[in-house]
């Protein structure tokens, strides 16, 4: 069961984990802890599940890349945030995203717990947040790209 591929994946997960990992007070041990972020431990299985679920339940509106430019969004008249832009979710807390996914909002349908348990929702959130990784750092939009000469790599 110790496939190199899995190991690689786990390592990749570490790289994806935001440095802003929760440093919350350790004493909060409520019974409702299951709704809390499960410490963001890298878990390849949950990540894979979240990714698969995203393709099925979310991509039709939000797009596989998360840019929100889909036919469904157009047809429904939705104006969706472009998650490939790091700024789009910067001011939104994880808990807010969690509640939106779990309860729905406006025209977005709720994701039932039977379909996406809390753990999976947290992984969906990190999956979504990672959509802006690997993008050029916050660029000034609208203006002609004044890109400095990039090194050839
Ligand atoms: C029917 C289209 C649709 C589907 C399917 C859908 N969403 Fe959304 N989603 C929306 C709309 C519309 C909003 C904006 C809601 C608002 O602010 O009124 C939204 C907002 C969000 C937000 C809040 C952040 C933001 O960009 O506004 C998150 C997070 C999110 N969706 C995640 C998901 C996930 C995860 C799934 C799949 C489990 C999903 N969505 C499926 C339409 C959809």
PDB file of C-alpha atoms and ligand atoms in Angstrom:
ATOM      1  CA  UNK A   1       0.000   0.000   0.000  1.00  0.00           C
ATOM      2  CA  UNK A   2       3.024   2.252  -0.024  1.00  0.00           C
ATOM      3  CA  UNK A   3       3.066   3.272  -3.590  1.00  0.00           C
ATOM      4  CA  UNK A   4       5.586   5.900  -4.605  1.00  0.00           C
ATOM      5  CA  UNK A   5       2.787   7.705  -6.399  1.00  0.00           C
ATOM      6  CA  UNK A   6       0.871   8.152  -3.183  1.00  0.00           C
ATOM      7  CA  UNK A   7       3.955   9.406  -1.456  1.00  0.00           C
ATOM      8  CA  UNK A   8       4.505  11.934  -4.175  1.00  0.00           C
ATOM      9  CA  UNK A   9       0.961  13.065  -3.879  1.00  0.00           C
ATOM     10  CA  UNK A  10       1.293  13.485  -0.145  1.00  0.00           C
ATOM     11  CA  UNK A  11       4.399  15.542  -0.596  1.00  0.00           C
ATOM     12  CA  UNK A  12       2.593  17.696  -3.106  1.00  0.00           C
ATOM     13  CA  UNK A  13      -0.160  18.237  -0.573  1.00  0.00           C
ATOM     14  CA  UNK A  14       2.376  19.589   1.856  1.00  0.00           C
ATOM     15  CA  UNK A  15       3.435  22.080  -0.715  1.00  0.00           C
ATOM     16  CA  UNK A  16      -0.159  23.131  -1.231  1.00  0.00           C
ATOM     17  CA  UNK A  17      -0.866  23.718   2.413  1.00  0.00           C
ATOM     18  CA  UNK A  18      -1.043  27.396   3.113  1.00  0.00           C
ATOM     19  CA  UNK A  19       1.453  28.754   5.565  1.00  0.00           C
ATOM     20  CA  UNK A  20      -1.546  30.308   7.241  1.00  0.00           C
ATOM     21  CA  UNK A  21      -2.366  26.956   8.819  1.00  0.00           C
ATOM     22  CA  UNK A  22      -4.599  27.353  11.822  1.00  0.00           C
ATOM     23  CA  UNK A  23      -2.748  28.223  14.971  1.00  0.00           C
ATOM     24  CA  UNK A  24      -5.930  28.381  16.971  1.00  0.00           C
ATOM     25  CA  UNK A  25      -6.078  28.003  20.688  1.00  0.00           C
ATOM     26  CA  UNK A  26      -5.694  24.331  21.545  1.00  0.00           C
ATOM     27  CA  UNK A  27      -8.323  24.404  24.253  1.00  0.00           C
ATOM     28  CA  UNK A  28     -11.323  24.586  21.963  1.00  0.00           C
ATOM     29  CA  UNK A  29     -12.680  21.096  22.157  1.00  0.00           C
ATOM     30  CA  UNK A  30     -16.348  21.440  21.495  1.00  0.00           C
ATOM     31  CA  UNK A  31     -18.511  18.499  20.550  1.00  0.00           C
ATOM     32  CA  UNK A  32     -19.177  20.335  17.319  1.00  0.00           C
ATOM     33  CA  UNK A  33     -15.514  19.968  16.494  1.00  0.00           C
ATOM     34  CA  UNK A  34     -16.443  17.905  13.473  1.00  0.00           C
ATOM     35  CA  UNK A  35     -17.564  21.087  11.805  1.00  0.00           C
ATOM     36  CA  UNK A  36     -14.198  22.621  12.530  1.00  0.00           C
ATOM     37  CA  UNK A  37     -11.403  22.547  10.130  1.00  0.00           C
ATOM     38  CA  UNK A  38      -9.779  19.215  10.710  1.00  0.00           C
ATOM     39  CA  UNK A  39      -6.424  20.840  11.175  1.00  0.00           C
ATOM     40  CA  UNK A  40      -5.793  20.852   7.463  1.00  0.00           C
ATOM     41  CA  UNK A  41      -3.705  17.727   7.655  1.00  0.00           C
ATOM     42  CA  UNK A  42      -2.615  16.638   4.247  1.00  0.00           C
ATOM     43  CA  UNK A  43      -4.757  13.748   3.256  1.00  0.00           C
ATOM     44  CA  UNK A  44      -4.331  12.537  -0.263  1.00  0.00           C
ATOM     45  CA  UNK A  45      -7.504  10.523  -0.160  1.00  0.00           C
ATOM     46  CA  UNK A  46      -9.696  13.431   0.869  1.00  0.00           C
ATOM     47  CA  UNK A  47      -8.006  15.704  -1.627  1.00  0.00           C
ATOM     48  CA  UNK A  48      -8.675  13.230  -4.396  1.00  0.00           C
ATOM     49  CA  UNK A  49     -12.266  12.903  -3.294  1.00  0.00           C
ATOM     50  CA  UNK A  50     -12.744  16.636  -3.182  1.00  0.00           C
ATOM     51  CA  UNK A  51     -11.220  17.023  -6.597  1.00  0.00           C
ATOM     52  CA  UNK A  52     -13.463  14.347  -8.068  1.00  0.00           C
ATOM     53  CA  UNK A  53     -16.517  15.864  -6.467  1.00  0.00           C
ATOM     54  CA  UNK A  54     -15.599  19.276  -7.751  1.00  0.00           C
ATOM     55  CA  UNK A  55     -15.589  18.010 -11.325  1.00  0.00           C
ATOM     56  CA  UNK A  56     -19.047  16.511 -10.843  1.00  0.00           C
ATOM     57  CA  UNK A  57     -20.874  19.015  -8.668  1.00  0.00           C
ATOM     58  CA  UNK A  58     -19.133  22.327  -9.072  1.00  0.00           C
ATOM     59  CA  UNK A  59     -17.289  22.575 -12.357  1.00  0.00           C
ATOM     60  CA  UNK A  60     -20.447  22.920 -14.401  1.00  0.00           C
ATOM     61  CA  UNK A  61     -20.934  26.365 -12.921  1.00  0.00           C
ATOM     62  CA  UNK A  62     -17.533  27.377 -11.626  1.00  0.00           C
ATOM     63  CA  UNK A  63     -15.490  25.813 -14.409  1.00  0.00           C
ATOM     64  CA  UNK A  64     -12.814  23.146 -14.177  1.00  0.00           C
ATOM     65  CA  UNK A  65     -10.199  25.818 -13.661  1.00  0.00           C
ATOM     66  CA  UNK A  66     -12.447  27.812 -11.335  1.00  0.00           C
ATOM     67  CA  UNK A  67     -12.635  30.857 -13.538  1.00  0.00           C
ATOM     68  CA  UNK A  68     -16.442  30.789 -13.532  1.00  0.00           C
ATOM     69  CA  UNK A  69     -16.648  31.297 -17.267  1.00  0.00           C
ATOM     70  CA  UNK A  70     -18.994  28.452 -18.104  1.00  0.00           C
ATOM     71  CA  UNK A  71     -21.985  28.100 -20.374  1.00  0.00           C
ATOM     72  CA  UNK A  72     -24.146  27.201 -17.409  1.00  0.00           C
ATOM     73  CA  UNK A  73     -23.137  30.353 -15.590  1.00  0.00           C
ATOM     74  CA  UNK A  74     -23.867  32.345 -18.709  1.00  0.00           C
ATOM     75  CA  UNK A  75     -27.230  30.690 -19.259  1.00  0.00           C
ATOM     76  CA  UNK A  76     -28.233  31.219 -15.650  1.00  0.00           C
ATOM     77  CA  UNK A  77     -27.019  34.775 -15.686  1.00  0.00           C
ATOM     78  CA  UNK A  78     -24.578  34.124 -12.854  1.00  0.00           C
ATOM     79  CA  UNK A  79     -21.635  36.344 -12.303  1.00  0.00           C
ATOM     80  CA  UNK A  80     -19.111  34.086 -10.692  1.00  0.00           C
ATOM     81  CA  UNK A  81     -15.833  35.014  -9.144  1.00  0.00           C
ATOM     82  CA  UNK A  82     -12.719  34.033 -11.028  1.00  0.00           C
ATOM     83  CA  UNK A  83     -10.876  31.830  -8.564  1.00  0.00           C
ATOM     84  CA  UNK A  84      -7.784  31.731 -10.706  1.00  0.00           C
ATOM     85  CA  UNK A  85      -7.331  35.302  -9.541  1.00  0.00           C
ATOM     86  CA  UNK A  86      -5.735  35.244  -6.084  1.00  0.00           C
ATOM     87  CA  UNK A  87      -7.646  38.372  -5.161  1.00  0.00           C
ATOM     88  CA  UNK A  88     -11.051  36.797  -5.676  1.00  0.00           C
ATOM     89  CA  UNK A  89     -11.107  34.839  -2.428  1.00  0.00           C
ATOM     90  CA  UNK A  90      -8.509  36.760  -0.488  1.00  0.00           C
ATOM     91  CA  UNK A  91     -11.023  38.535   1.722  1.00  0.00           C
ATOM     92  CA  UNK A  92     -13.233  35.508   2.267  1.00  0.00           C
ATOM     93  CA  UNK A  93     -12.680  33.395   5.339  1.00  0.00           C
ATOM     94  CA  UNK A  94     -12.710  29.633   5.104  1.00  0.00           C
ATOM     95  CA  UNK A  95     -15.749  29.451   7.351  1.00  0.00           C
ATOM     96  CA  UNK A  96     -17.686  31.703   4.990  1.00  0.00           C
ATOM     97  CA  UNK A  97     -16.764  29.500   2.056  1.00  0.00           C
ATOM     98  CA  UNK A  98     -17.701  26.447   4.081  1.00  0.00           C
ATOM     99  CA  UNK A  99     -21.135  27.851   4.890  1.00  0.00           C
ATOM    100  CA  UNK A 100     -21.720  28.803   1.260  1.00  0.00           C
ATOM    101  CA  UNK A 101     -20.892  25.307   0.102  1.00  0.00           C
ATOM    102  CA  UNK A 102     -22.863  23.553   2.830  1.00  0.00           C
ATOM    103  CA  UNK A 103     -25.924  25.775   2.794  1.00  0.00           C
ATOM    104  CA  UNK A 104     -25.855  27.229  -0.675  1.00  0.00           C
ATOM    105  CA  UNK A 105     -26.266  30.880  -1.450  1.00  0.00           C
ATOM    106  CA  UNK A 106     -28.414  32.654  -3.956  1.00  0.00           C
ATOM    107  CA  UNK A 107     -28.466  30.445  -7.026  1.00  0.00           C
ATOM    108  CA  UNK A 108     -25.824  28.135  -5.716  1.00  0.00           C
ATOM    109  CA  UNK A 109     -27.264  24.844  -4.491  1.00  0.00           C
ATOM    110  CA  UNK A 110     -26.337  23.486  -1.094  1.00  0.00           C
ATOM    111  CA  UNK A 111     -23.982  20.540  -0.948  1.00  0.00           C
ATOM    112  CA  UNK A 112     -25.536  17.974   1.360  1.00  0.00           C
ATOM    113  CA  UNK A 113     -23.473  16.397   4.087  1.00  0.00           C
ATOM    114  CA  UNK A 114     -24.266  12.928   2.818  1.00  0.00           C
ATOM    115  CA  UNK A 115     -22.584  13.894  -0.420  1.00  0.00           C
ATOM    116  CA  UNK A 116     -19.710  15.922   0.925  1.00  0.00           C
ATOM    117  CA  UNK A 117     -18.858  15.331   4.579  1.00  0.00           C
ATOM    118  CA  UNK A 118     -17.205  18.215   6.398  1.00  0.00           C
ATOM    119  CA  UNK A 119     -13.737  16.863   5.744  1.00  0.00           C
ATOM    120  CA  UNK A 120     -14.394  16.831   2.054  1.00  0.00           C
ATOM    121  CA  UNK A 121     -15.794  20.348   2.103  1.00  0.00           C
ATOM    122  CA  UNK A 122     -12.622  21.612   3.782  1.00  0.00           C
ATOM    123  CA  UNK A 123     -10.625  19.892   1.086  1.00  0.00           C
ATOM    124  CA  UNK A 124     -12.851  21.432  -1.562  1.00  0.00           C
ATOM    125  CA  UNK A 125     -11.991  24.800  -0.095  1.00  0.00           C
ATOM    126  CA  UNK A 126      -8.279  24.189  -0.222  1.00  0.00           C
ATOM    127  CA  UNK A 127      -8.687  22.822  -3.735  1.00  0.00           C
ATOM    128  CA  UNK A 128     -10.483  25.999  -4.754  1.00  0.00           C
ATOM    129  CA  UNK A 129      -7.970  28.227  -3.044  1.00  0.00           C
ATOM    130  CA  UNK A 130      -5.172  26.444  -4.848  1.00  0.00           C
ATOM    131  CA  UNK A 131      -6.675  27.324  -8.199  1.00  0.00           C
ATOM    132  CA  UNK A 132      -4.933  30.661  -8.047  1.00  0.00           C
ATOM    133  CA  UNK A 133      -1.571  29.116  -7.227  1.00  0.00           C
ATOM    134  CA  UNK A 134       0.883  29.002 -10.013  1.00  0.00           C
ATOM    135  CA  UNK A 135      -0.743  32.048 -11.532  1.00  0.00           C
ATOM    136  CA  UNK A 136       1.287  35.169 -12.012  1.00  0.00           C
ATOM    137  CA  UNK A 137       1.190  37.221  -8.850  1.00  0.00           C
ATOM    138  CA  UNK A 138      -1.638  39.737  -8.579  1.00  0.00           C
ATOM    139  CA  UNK A 139      -1.390  41.596 -11.825  1.00  0.00           C
ATOM    140  CA  UNK A 140      -2.941  44.920 -12.533  1.00  0.00           C
ATOM    141  CA  UNK A 141      -5.892  44.160 -14.696  1.00  0.00           C
ATOM    142  CA  UNK A 142      -7.217  46.118 -17.596  1.00  0.00           C
ATOM    143  CA  UNK A 143      -4.059  47.929 -18.470  1.00  0.00           C
ATOM    144  CA  UNK A 144      -1.614  46.935 -21.107  1.00  0.00           C
ATOM    145  CA  UNK A 145       0.683  44.374 -19.608  1.00  0.00           C
ATOM    146  CA  UNK A 146       3.800  46.150 -18.562  1.00  0.00           C
ATOM    147  CA  UNK A 147       5.552  42.890 -17.993  1.00  0.00           C
ATOM    148  CA  UNK A 148       9.160  43.235 -17.067  1.00  0.00           C
ATOM    149  CA  UNK A 149      11.460  41.124 -19.173  1.00  0.00           C
ATOM    150  CA  UNK A 150      11.159  37.677 -17.709  1.00  0.00           C
ATOM    151  CA  UNK A 151      14.158  35.476 -17.282  1.00  0.00           C
ATOM    152  CA  UNK A 152      14.134  32.612 -19.708  1.00  0.00           C
ATOM    153  CA  UNK A 153      13.239  29.676 -17.593  1.00  0.00           C
TER     154      UNK A 153
HETATM  155  C1  LIG B   1     -25.696  26.215 -10.215  1.00  0.00           C
HETATM  156  C2  LIG B   1     -24.356  26.768 -10.260  1.00  0.00           C
HETATM  157  C3  LIG B   1     -23.409  26.466  -9.118  1.00  0.00           C
HETATM  158  C4  LIG B   1     -22.946  25.241  -8.735  1.00  0.00           C
HETATM  159  C5  LIG B   1     -23.287  23.886  -9.290  1.00  0.00           C
HETATM  160  C6  LIG B   1     -22.012  25.501  -7.664  1.00  0.00           C
HETATM  161  N1  LIG B   1     -21.920  26.829  -7.400  1.00  0.00           N
HETATM  162 FE1  LIG B   1     -20.718  27.740  -6.064  1.00  0.00          FE
HETATM  163  N2  LIG B   1     -21.544  29.519  -6.475  1.00  0.00           N
HETATM  164  C7  LIG B   1     -22.518  29.739  -7.401  1.00  0.00           C
HETATM  165  C8  LIG B   1     -22.973  31.106  -7.306  1.00  0.00           C
HETATM  166  C9  LIG B   1     -24.049  31.763  -8.139  1.00  0.00           C
HETATM  167  C10 LIG B   1     -22.217  31.699  -6.262  1.00  0.00           C
HETATM  168  C11 LIG B   1     -22.324  33.137  -5.750  1.00  0.00           C
HETATM  169  C12 LIG B   1     -23.347  33.125  -4.642  1.00  0.00           C
HETATM  170  C13 LIG B   1     -23.620  34.504  -4.119  1.00  0.00           C
HETATM  171  O1  LIG B   1     -22.695  35.143  -3.618  1.00  0.00           O
HETATM  172  O2  LIG B   1     -24.775  34.934  -4.246  1.00  0.00           O
HETATM  173  C14 LIG B   1     -21.335  30.668  -5.771  1.00  0.00           C
HETATM  174  C15 LIG B   1     -20.417  30.877  -4.760  1.00  0.00           C
HETATM  175  C16 LIG B   1     -19.545  29.929  -4.300  1.00  0.00           C
HETATM  176  C17 LIG B   1     -18.546  30.148  -3.276  1.00  0.00           C
HETATM  177  C18 LIG B   1     -18.314  31.426  -2.493  1.00  0.00           C
HETATM  178  C19 LIG B   1     -17.143  32.178  -3.019  1.00  0.00           C
HETATM  179  C20 LIG B   1     -17.493  32.932  -4.247  1.00  0.00           C
HETATM  180  O3  LIG B   1     -16.734  32.844  -5.207  1.00  0.00           O
HETATM  181  O4  LIG B   1     -18.527  33.632  -4.271  1.00  0.00           O
HETATM  182  C21 LIG B   1     -17.887  28.969  -3.119  1.00  0.00           C
HETATM  183  C22 LIG B   1     -16.719  28.685  -2.185  1.00  0.00           C
HETATM  184  C23 LIG B   1     -18.490  28.019  -4.012  1.00  0.00           C
HETATM  185  N3  LIG B   1     -19.486  28.637  -4.733  1.00  0.00           N
HETATM  186  C24 LIG B   1     -18.097  26.714  -4.114  1.00  0.00           C
HETATM  187  C25 LIG B   1     -18.807  25.750  -4.821  1.00  0.00           C
HETATM  188  C26 LIG B   1     -18.541  24.354  -4.732  1.00  0.00           C
HETATM  189  C27 LIG B   1     -17.431  23.722  -3.905  1.00  0.00           C
HETATM  190  C28 LIG B   1     -19.450  23.730  -5.519  1.00  0.00           C
HETATM  191  C29 LIG B   1     -19.629  22.242  -5.716  1.00  0.00           C
HETATM  192  C30 LIG B   1     -19.829  21.465  -4.523  1.00  0.00           C
HETATM  193  C31 LIG B   1     -20.280  24.750  -6.116  1.00  0.00           C
HETATM  194  N4  LIG B   1     -19.853  25.960  -5.663  1.00  0.00           N
HETATM  195  C32 LIG B   1     -21.306  24.516  -7.020  1.00  0.00           C
HETATM  196  C33 LIG B   1     -23.017  28.818  -8.302  1.00  0.00           C
HETATM  197  C34 LIG B   1     -22.781  27.467  -8.258  1.00  0.00           C
END
